[in-house]
mmCIF file of C-alpha atoms in Angstrom:
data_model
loop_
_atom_site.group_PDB
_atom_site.id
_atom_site.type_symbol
_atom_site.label_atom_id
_atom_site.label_comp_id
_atom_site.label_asym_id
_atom_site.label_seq_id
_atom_site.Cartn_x
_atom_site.Cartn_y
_atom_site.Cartn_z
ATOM 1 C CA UNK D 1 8.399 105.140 -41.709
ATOM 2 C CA UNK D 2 9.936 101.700 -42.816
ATOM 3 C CA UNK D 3 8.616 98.976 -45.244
ATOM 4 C CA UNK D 4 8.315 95.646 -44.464
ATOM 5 C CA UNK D 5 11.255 94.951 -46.902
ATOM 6 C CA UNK D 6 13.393 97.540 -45.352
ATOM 7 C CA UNK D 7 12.586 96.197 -41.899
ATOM 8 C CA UNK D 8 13.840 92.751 -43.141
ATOM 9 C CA UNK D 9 17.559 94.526 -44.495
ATOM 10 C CA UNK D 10 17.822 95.968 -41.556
ATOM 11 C CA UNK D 11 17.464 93.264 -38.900
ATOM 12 C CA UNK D 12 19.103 90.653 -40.650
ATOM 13 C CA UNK D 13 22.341 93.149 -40.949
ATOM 14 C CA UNK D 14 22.058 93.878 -37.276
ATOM 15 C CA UNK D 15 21.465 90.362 -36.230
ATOM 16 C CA UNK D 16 24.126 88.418 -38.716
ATOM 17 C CA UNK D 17 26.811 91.284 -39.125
ATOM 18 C CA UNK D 18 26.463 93.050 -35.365
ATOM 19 C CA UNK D 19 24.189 91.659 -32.457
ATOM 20 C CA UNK D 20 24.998 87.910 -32.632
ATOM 21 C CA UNK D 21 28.802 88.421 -33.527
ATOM 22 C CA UNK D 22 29.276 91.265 -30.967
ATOM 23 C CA UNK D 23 26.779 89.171 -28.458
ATOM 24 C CA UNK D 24 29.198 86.111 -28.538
ATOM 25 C CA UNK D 25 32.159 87.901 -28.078
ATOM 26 C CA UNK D 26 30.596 89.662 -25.062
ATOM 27 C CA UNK D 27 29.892 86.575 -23.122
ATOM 28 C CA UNK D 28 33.167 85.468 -24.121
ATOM 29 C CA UNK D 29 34.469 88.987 -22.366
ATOM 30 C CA UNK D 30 31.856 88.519 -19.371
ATOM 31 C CA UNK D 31 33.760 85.097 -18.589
ATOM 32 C CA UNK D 32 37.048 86.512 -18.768
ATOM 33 C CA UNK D 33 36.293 88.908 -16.291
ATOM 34 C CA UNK D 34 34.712 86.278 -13.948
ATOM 35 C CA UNK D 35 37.881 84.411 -14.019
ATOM 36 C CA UNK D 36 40.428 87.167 -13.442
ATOM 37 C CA UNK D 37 37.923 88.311 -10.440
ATOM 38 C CA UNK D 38 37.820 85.099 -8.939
ATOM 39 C CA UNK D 39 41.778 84.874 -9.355
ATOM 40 C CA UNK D 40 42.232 88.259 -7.854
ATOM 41 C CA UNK D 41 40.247 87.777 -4.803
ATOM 42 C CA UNK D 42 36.569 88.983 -3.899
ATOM 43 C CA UNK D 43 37.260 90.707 -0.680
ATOM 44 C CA UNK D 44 35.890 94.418 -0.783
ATOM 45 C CA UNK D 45 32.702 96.264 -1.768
ATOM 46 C CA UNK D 46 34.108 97.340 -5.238
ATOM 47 C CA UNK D 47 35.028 93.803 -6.548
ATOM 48 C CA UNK D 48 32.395 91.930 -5.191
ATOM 49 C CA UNK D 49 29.908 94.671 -7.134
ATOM 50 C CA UNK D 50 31.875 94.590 -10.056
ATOM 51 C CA UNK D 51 31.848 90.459 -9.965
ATOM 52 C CA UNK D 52 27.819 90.885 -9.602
ATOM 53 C CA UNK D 53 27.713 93.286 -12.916
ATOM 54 C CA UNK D 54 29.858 90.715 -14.557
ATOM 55 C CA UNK D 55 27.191 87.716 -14.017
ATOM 56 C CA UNK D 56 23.840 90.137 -14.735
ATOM 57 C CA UNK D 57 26.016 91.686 -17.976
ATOM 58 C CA UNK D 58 26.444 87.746 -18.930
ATOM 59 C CA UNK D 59 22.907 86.386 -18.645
ATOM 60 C CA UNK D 60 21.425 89.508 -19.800
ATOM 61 C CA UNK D 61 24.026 88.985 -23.169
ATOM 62 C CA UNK D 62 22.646 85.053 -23.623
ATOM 63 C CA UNK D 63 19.219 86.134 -22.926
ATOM 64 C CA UNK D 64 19.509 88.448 -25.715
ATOM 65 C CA UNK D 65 21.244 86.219 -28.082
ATOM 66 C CA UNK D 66 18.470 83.444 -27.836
ATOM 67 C CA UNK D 67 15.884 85.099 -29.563
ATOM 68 C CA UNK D 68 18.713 86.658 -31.743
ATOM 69 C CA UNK D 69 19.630 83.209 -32.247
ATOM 70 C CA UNK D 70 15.803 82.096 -33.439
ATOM 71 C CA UNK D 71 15.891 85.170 -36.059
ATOM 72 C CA UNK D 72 18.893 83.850 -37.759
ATOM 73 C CA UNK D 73 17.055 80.661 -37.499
ATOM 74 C CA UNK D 74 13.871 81.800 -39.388
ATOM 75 C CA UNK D 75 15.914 83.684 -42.293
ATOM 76 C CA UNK D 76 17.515 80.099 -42.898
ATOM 77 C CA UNK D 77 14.255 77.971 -42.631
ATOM 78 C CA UNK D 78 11.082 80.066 -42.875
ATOM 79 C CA UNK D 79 8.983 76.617 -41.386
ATOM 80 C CA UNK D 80 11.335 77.215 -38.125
ATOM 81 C CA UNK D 81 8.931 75.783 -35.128
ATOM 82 C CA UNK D 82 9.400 78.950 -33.334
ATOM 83 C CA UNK D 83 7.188 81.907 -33.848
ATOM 84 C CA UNK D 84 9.827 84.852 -33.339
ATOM 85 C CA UNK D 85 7.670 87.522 -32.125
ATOM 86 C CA UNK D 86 6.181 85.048 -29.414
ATOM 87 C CA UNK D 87 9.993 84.594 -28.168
ATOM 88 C CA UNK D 88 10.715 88.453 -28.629
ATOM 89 C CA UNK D 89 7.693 89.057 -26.146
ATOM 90 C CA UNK D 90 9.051 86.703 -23.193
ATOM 91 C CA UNK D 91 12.428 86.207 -23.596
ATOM 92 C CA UNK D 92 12.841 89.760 -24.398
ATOM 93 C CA UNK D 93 11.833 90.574 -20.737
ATOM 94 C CA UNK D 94 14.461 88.438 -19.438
ATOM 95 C CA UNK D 95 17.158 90.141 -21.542
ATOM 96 C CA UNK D 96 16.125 93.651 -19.337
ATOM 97 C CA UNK D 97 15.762 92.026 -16.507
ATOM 98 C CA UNK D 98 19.346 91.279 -16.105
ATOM 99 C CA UNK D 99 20.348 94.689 -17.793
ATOM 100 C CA UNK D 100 18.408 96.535 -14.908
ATOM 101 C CA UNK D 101 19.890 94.517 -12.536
ATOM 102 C CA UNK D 102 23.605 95.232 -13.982
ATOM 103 C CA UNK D 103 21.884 99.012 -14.011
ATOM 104 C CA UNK D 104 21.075 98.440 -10.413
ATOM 105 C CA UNK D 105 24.708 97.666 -9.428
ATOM 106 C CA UNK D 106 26.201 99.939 -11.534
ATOM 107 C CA UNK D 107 24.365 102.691 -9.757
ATOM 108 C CA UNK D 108 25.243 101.370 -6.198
ATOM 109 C CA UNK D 109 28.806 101.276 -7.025
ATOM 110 C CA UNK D 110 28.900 104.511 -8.435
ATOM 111 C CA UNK D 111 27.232 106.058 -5.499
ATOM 112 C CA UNK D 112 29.468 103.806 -3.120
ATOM 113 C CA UNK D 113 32.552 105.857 -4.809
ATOM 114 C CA UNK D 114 30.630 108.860 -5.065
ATOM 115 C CA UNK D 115 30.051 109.129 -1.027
ATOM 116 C CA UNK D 116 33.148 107.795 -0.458
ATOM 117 C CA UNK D 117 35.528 110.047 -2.664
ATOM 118 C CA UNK D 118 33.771 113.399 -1.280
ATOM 119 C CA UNK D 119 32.722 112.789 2.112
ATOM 120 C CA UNK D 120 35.301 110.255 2.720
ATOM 121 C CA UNK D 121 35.812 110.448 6.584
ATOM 122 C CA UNK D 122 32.075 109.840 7.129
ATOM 123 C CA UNK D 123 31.013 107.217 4.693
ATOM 124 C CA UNK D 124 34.817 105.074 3.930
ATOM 125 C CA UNK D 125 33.613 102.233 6.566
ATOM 126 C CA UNK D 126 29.874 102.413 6.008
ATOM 127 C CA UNK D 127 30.133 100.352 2.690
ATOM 128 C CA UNK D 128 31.655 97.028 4.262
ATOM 129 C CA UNK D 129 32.321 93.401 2.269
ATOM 130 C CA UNK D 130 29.340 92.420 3.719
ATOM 131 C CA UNK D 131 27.222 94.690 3.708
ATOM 132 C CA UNK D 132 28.142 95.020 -0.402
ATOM 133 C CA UNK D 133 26.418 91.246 -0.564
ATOM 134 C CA UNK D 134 23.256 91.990 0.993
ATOM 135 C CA UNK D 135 22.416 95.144 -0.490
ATOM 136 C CA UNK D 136 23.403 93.642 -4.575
ATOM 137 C CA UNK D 137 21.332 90.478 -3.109
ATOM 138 C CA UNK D 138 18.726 92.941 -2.561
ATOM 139 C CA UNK D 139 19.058 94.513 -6.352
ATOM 140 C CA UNK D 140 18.939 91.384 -7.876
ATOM 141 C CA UNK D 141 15.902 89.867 -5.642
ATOM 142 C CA UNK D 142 13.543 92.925 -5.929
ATOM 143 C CA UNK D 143 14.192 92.917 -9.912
ATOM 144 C CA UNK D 144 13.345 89.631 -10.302
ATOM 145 C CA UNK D 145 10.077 90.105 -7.922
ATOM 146 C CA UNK D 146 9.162 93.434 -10.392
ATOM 147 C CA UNK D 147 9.485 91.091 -13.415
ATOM 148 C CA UNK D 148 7.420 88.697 -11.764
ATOM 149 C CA UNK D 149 3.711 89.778 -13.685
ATOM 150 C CA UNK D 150 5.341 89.305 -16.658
ATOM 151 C CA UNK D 151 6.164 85.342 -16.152
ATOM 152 C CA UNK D 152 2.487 84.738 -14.617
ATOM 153 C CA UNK D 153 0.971 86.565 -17.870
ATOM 154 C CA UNK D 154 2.603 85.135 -20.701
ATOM 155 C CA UNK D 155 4.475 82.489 -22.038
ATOM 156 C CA UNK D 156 5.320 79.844 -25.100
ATOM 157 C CA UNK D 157 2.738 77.409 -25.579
ATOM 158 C CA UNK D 158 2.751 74.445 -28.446
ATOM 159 C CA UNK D 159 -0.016 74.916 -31.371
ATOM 160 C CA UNK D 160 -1.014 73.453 -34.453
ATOM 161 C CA UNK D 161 -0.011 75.721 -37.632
ATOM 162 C CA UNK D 162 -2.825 75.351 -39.841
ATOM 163 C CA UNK D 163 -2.676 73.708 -43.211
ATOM 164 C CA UNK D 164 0.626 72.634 -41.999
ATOM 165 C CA UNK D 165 1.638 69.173 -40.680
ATOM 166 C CA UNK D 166 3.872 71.263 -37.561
ATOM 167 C CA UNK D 167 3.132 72.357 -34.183
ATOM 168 C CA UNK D 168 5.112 75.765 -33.139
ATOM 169 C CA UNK D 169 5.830 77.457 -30.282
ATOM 170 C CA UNK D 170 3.343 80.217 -30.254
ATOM 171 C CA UNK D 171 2.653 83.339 -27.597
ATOM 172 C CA UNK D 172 0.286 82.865 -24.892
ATOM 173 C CA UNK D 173 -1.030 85.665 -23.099
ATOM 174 C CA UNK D 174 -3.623 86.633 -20.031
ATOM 175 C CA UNK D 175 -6.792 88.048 -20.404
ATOM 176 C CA UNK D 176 -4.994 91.372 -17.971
ATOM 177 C CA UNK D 177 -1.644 91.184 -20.564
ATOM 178 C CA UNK D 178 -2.866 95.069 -21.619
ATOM 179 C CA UNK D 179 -2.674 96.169 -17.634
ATOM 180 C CA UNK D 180 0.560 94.236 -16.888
ATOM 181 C CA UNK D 181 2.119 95.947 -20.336
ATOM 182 C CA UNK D 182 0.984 99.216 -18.980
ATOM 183 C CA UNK D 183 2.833 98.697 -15.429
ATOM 184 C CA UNK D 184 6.024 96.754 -17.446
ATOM 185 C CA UNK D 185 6.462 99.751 -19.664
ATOM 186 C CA UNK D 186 6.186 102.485 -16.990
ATOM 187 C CA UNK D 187 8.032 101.364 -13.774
ATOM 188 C CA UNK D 188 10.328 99.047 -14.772
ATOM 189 C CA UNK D 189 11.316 100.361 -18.145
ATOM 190 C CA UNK D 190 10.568 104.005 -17.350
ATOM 191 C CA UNK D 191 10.509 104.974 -13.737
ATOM 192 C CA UNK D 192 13.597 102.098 -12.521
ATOM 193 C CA UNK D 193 15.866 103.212 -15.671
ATOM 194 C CA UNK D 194 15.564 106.762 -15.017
ATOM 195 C CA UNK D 195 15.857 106.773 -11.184
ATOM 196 C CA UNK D 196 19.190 104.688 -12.471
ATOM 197 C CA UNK D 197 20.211 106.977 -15.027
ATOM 198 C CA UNK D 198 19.831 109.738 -12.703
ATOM 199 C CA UNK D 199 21.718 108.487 -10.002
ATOM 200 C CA UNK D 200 24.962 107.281 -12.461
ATOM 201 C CA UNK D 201 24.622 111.211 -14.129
ATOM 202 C CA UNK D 202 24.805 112.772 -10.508
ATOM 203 C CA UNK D 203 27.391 110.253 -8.719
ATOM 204 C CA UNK D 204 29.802 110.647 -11.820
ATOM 205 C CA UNK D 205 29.740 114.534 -11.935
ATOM 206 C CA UNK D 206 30.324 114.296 -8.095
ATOM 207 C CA UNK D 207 33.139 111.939 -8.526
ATOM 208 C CA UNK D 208 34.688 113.770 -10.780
ATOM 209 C CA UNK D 209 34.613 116.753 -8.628
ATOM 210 C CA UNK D 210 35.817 114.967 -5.588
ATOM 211 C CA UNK D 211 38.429 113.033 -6.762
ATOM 212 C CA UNK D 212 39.928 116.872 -8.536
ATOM 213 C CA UNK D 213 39.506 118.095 -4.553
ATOM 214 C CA UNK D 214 41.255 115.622 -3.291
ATOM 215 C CA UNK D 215 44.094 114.991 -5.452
ATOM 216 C CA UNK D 216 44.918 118.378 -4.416
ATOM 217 C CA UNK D 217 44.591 117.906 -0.993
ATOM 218 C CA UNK D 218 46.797 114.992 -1.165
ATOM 219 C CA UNK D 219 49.496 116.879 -3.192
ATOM 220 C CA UNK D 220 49.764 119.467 -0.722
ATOM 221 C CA UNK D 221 49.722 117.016 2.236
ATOM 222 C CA UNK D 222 52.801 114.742 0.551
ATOM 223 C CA UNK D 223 55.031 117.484 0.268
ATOM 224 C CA UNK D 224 54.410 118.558 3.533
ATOM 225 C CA UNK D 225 55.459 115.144 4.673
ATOM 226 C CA UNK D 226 58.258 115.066 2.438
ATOM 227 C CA UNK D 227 60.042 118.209 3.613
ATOM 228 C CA UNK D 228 62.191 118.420 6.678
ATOM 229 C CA UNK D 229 63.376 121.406 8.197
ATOM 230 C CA UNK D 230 67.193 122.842 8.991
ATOM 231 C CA UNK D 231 66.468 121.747 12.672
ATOM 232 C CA UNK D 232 64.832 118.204 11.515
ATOM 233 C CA UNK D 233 67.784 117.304 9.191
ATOM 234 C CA UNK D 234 69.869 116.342 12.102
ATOM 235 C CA UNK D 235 67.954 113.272 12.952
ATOM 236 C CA UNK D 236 67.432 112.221 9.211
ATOM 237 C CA UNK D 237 68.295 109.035 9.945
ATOM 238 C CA UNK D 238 64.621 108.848 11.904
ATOM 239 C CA UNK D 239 62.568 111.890 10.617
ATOM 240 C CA UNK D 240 64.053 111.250 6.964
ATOM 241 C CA UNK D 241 63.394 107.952 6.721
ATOM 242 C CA UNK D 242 60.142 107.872 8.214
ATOM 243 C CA UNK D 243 59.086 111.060 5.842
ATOM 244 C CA UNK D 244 59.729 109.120 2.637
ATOM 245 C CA UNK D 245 58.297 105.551 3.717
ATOM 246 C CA UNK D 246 54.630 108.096 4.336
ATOM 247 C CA UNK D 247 55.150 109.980 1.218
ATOM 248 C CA UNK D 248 55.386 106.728 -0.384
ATOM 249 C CA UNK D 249 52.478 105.058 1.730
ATOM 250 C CA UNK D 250 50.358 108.653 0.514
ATOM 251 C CA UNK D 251 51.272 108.448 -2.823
ATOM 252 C CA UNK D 252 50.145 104.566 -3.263
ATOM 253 C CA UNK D 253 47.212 104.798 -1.602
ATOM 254 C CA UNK D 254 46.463 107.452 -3.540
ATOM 255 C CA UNK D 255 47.227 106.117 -6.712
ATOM 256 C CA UNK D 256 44.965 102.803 -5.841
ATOM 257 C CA UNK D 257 41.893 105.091 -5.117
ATOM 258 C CA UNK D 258 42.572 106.842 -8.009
ATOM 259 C CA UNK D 259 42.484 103.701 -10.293
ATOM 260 C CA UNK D 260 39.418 102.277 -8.162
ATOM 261 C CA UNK D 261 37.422 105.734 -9.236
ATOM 262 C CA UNK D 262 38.198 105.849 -13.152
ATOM 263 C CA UNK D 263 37.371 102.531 -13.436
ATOM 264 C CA UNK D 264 33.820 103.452 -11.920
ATOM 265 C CA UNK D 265 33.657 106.656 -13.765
ATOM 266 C CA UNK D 266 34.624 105.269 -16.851
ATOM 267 C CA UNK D 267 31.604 102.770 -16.375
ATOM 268 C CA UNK D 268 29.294 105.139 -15.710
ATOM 269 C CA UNK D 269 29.520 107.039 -18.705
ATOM 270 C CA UNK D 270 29.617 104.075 -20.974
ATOM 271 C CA UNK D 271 26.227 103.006 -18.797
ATOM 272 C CA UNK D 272 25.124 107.213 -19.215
ATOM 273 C CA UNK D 273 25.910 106.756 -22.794
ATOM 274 C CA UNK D 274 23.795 103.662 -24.075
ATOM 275 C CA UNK D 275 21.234 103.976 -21.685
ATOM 276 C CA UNK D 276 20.261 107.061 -22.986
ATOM 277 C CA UNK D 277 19.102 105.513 -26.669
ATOM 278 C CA UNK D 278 17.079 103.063 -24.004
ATOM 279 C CA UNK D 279 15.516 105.598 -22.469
ATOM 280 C CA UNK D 280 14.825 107.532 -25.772
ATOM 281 C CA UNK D 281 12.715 103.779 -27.141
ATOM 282 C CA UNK D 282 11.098 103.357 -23.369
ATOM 283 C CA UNK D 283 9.934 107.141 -23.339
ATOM 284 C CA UNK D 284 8.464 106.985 -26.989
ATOM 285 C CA UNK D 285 6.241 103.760 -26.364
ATOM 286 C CA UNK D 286 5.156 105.203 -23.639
ATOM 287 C CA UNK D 287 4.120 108.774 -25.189
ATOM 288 C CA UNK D 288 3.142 107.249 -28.834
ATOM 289 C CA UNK D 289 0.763 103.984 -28.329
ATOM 290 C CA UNK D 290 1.836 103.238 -32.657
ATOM 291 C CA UNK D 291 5.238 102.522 -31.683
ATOM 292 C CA UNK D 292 4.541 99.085 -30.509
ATOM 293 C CA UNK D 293 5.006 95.677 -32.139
ATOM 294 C CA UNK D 294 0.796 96.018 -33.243
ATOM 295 C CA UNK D 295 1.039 99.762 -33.802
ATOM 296 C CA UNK D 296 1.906 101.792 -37.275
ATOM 297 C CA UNK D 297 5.017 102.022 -36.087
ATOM 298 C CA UNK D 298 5.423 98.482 -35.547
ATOM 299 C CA UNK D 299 8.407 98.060 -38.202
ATOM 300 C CA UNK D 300 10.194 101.177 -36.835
ATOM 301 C CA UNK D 301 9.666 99.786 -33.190
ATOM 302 C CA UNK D 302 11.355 96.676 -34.120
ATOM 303 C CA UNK D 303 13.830 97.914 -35.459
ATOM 304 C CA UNK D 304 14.887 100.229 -32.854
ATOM 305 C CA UNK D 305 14.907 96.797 -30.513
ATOM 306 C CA UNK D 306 17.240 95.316 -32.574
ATOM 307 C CA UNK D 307 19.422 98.409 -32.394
ATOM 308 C CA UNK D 308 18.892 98.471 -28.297
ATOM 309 C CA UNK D 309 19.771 94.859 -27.928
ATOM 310 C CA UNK D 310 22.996 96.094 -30.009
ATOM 311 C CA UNK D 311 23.755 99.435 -27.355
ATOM 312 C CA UNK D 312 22.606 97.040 -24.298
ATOM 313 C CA UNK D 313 25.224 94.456 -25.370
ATOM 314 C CA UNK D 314 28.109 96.906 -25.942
ATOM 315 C CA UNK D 315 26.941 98.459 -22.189
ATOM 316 C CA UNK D 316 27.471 94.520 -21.039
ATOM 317 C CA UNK D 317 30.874 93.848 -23.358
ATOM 318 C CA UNK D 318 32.807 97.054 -22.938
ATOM 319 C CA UNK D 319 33.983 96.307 -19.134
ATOM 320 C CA UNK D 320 36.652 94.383 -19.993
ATOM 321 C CA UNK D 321 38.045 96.914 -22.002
ATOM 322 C CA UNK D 322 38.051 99.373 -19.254
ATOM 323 C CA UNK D 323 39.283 96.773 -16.871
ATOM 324 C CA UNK D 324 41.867 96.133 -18.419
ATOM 325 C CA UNK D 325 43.516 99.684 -19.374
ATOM 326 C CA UNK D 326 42.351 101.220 -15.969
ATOM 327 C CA UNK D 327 43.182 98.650 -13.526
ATOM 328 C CA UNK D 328 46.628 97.378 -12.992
ATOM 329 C CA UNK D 329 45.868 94.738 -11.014
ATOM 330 C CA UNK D 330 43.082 93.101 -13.120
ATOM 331 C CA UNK D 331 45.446 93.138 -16.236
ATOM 332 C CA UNK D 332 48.079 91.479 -13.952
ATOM 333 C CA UNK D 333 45.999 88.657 -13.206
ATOM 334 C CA UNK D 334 44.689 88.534 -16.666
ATOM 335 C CA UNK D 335 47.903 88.283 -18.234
ATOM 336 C CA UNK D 336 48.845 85.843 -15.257
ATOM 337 C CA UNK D 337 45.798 83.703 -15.795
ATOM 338 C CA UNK D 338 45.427 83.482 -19.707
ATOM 339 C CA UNK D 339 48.859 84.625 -21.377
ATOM 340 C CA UNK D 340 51.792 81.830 -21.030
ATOM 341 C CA UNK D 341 54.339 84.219 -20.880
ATOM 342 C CA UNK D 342 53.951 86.686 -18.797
ATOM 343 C CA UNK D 343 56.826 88.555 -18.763
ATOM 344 C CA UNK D 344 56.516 89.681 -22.043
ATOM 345 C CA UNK D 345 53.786 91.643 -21.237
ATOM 346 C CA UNK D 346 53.823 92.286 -17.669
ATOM 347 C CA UNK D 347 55.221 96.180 -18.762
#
């Protein structure tokens, strides 16, 4: 479907103009965040998963932007001593590695809200500080371990380029590469990334569900607090008093959880959103053997990479953004933390 010479316009207007660009400015993003997190205080479920997405987001950004990096690097010197579609193979892998981890967290923290926003009373205390650590431990461990075959079956080895005074770094690969491919491509890249996607679709549409119940609920509640009756508004010096300070608690509290949820949903979709051209790549290696770096397809299939490196890193860069408009605190301490005058912009 594409030339060879359209293949090359393409990528090297993705690489130069979008992917590298956008890639640097999303680990610049990914560090901000890290910063204003460990300013704020990593004391509760939420933040501590949110710091975790942050790191994953980052590495998975600079693992993309290193073989990124070596394409720019062949356009400029064709003898470069790096064969590109040996580093696509391995580092590659490492780039979704550390996207399905931030995949992994993102769809414990959305089910964390989810449980907690509609069955509040019975799930609230279940997701504890602690508890947060072991189970995002536990994401990021049992990724790694799936990625493991990959490592022990391939890798960058030095060679000889012949009728060339150069050695290159060149693909080495097992004898069982074609069975390892075959597991790579369908659990990790298929079955993981749906169960994922799956879980973010659900959790959001019950979020969104639960947080319209219980806003509400809440509504009716505070102006039941609020109001005193003919009898009551003799002692409004107690009962008055004491009706405002809970309205006021109520409508705080609910304000915070409110904040807390749109961030998550607002993450979700963005994940729902650009892992569904993922998907759409994963699901048509799988079904069409051509598309494939060795199959007819080959120039369409790398193409489409460049373009999911591109969707991954706006997935990884885009939290800031959200961060910042949907959570008051986080753009206090960013403005605290990086602006020198603060009280210009504190409003």
């Amino acid at each position: 479907l594409i030339s060879d010479s359209t293949r090359h316009r393409i990528e090297s207007f993705i690489l130069l103009f979008a992917a590298v660009p956008f890639g640097a400015l999303g680990c610049c993003a990914n560090l901000i965040n890290v910063a204003v997190f460990i300013r704020q205080g990593i004391g509760d479920c939420v933040s501590f998963c949110l710091l975790a997405l942050t790191v994953s987001d980052f590495l998975s950004i600079v693992a993309g932007l290193v073989f990124n990096g070596a394409y720019v690097l062949v356009y400029v010197n064709d003898l470069a001593s790096v064969d590109t579609v040996a580093l696509d193979v391995v580092v590659n892998h490492v780039c979704a590695m550390f996207y399905d981890i931030s995949q992994a967290v993102i769809a414990f923290v959305a089910l964390e809200r989810c449980m907690c926003v509609t069955l509040p009373l019975r799930f609230k205390g279940m997701f504890t500080f602690h508890r947060a650590v072991l189970v995002v431990l536990g994401l990021y461990a049992f990724t790694i371990v799936v990625y493991v075959p990959h490592y022990l079956t391939s890798g960058l080895v030095w060679s000889e380029v012949p009728f060339r005074n150069l050695t290159r770094l060149t693909l080495w690969m097992s004898d069982n590469r074609p069975e390892v491919d075959l597991y790579l491509n369908s659990f990790n890249h298929i079955a993981m990334a749906t169960i994922y996607q799956i879980t973010v679709v659900v959790s959001s549409w019950l979020m969104v569900l639960g947080i319209n119940r219980s806003m509400k609920f809440r509504e009716r509640d505070t102006s039941e607090v609020g109001q005193v009756t003919a009898a009551d508004r003799k002692r409004k010096t107690t009962l008055g008093r004491g009706g405002s300070v809970n309205k006021t608690r109520l409508k705080d509290r609910s304000t915070k959880t409110q904040s807390v949820v749109k961030t998550v949903l607002c993450l979700a979709i963005i994940s729902i959103v650009c892992n569904a051209y993922r998907l759409t790549v994963v699901y048509g290696r799988r079904f069409n053997t051509e598309f494939s770096f060795l199959g007819a397809y080959r120039n369409t299939y790398a193409v489409a990479l460049r373009l999911l490196f591109f969707t991954q890193t706006t997935n990884a860069s885009a939290n800031l953004v959200v961060y910042y408009n949907l959570n008051a605190t986080f753009r206090s301490n960013l403005v605290k933390t990086f602006c020198p005058c603060p009280k210009t912009f504190e409003k």
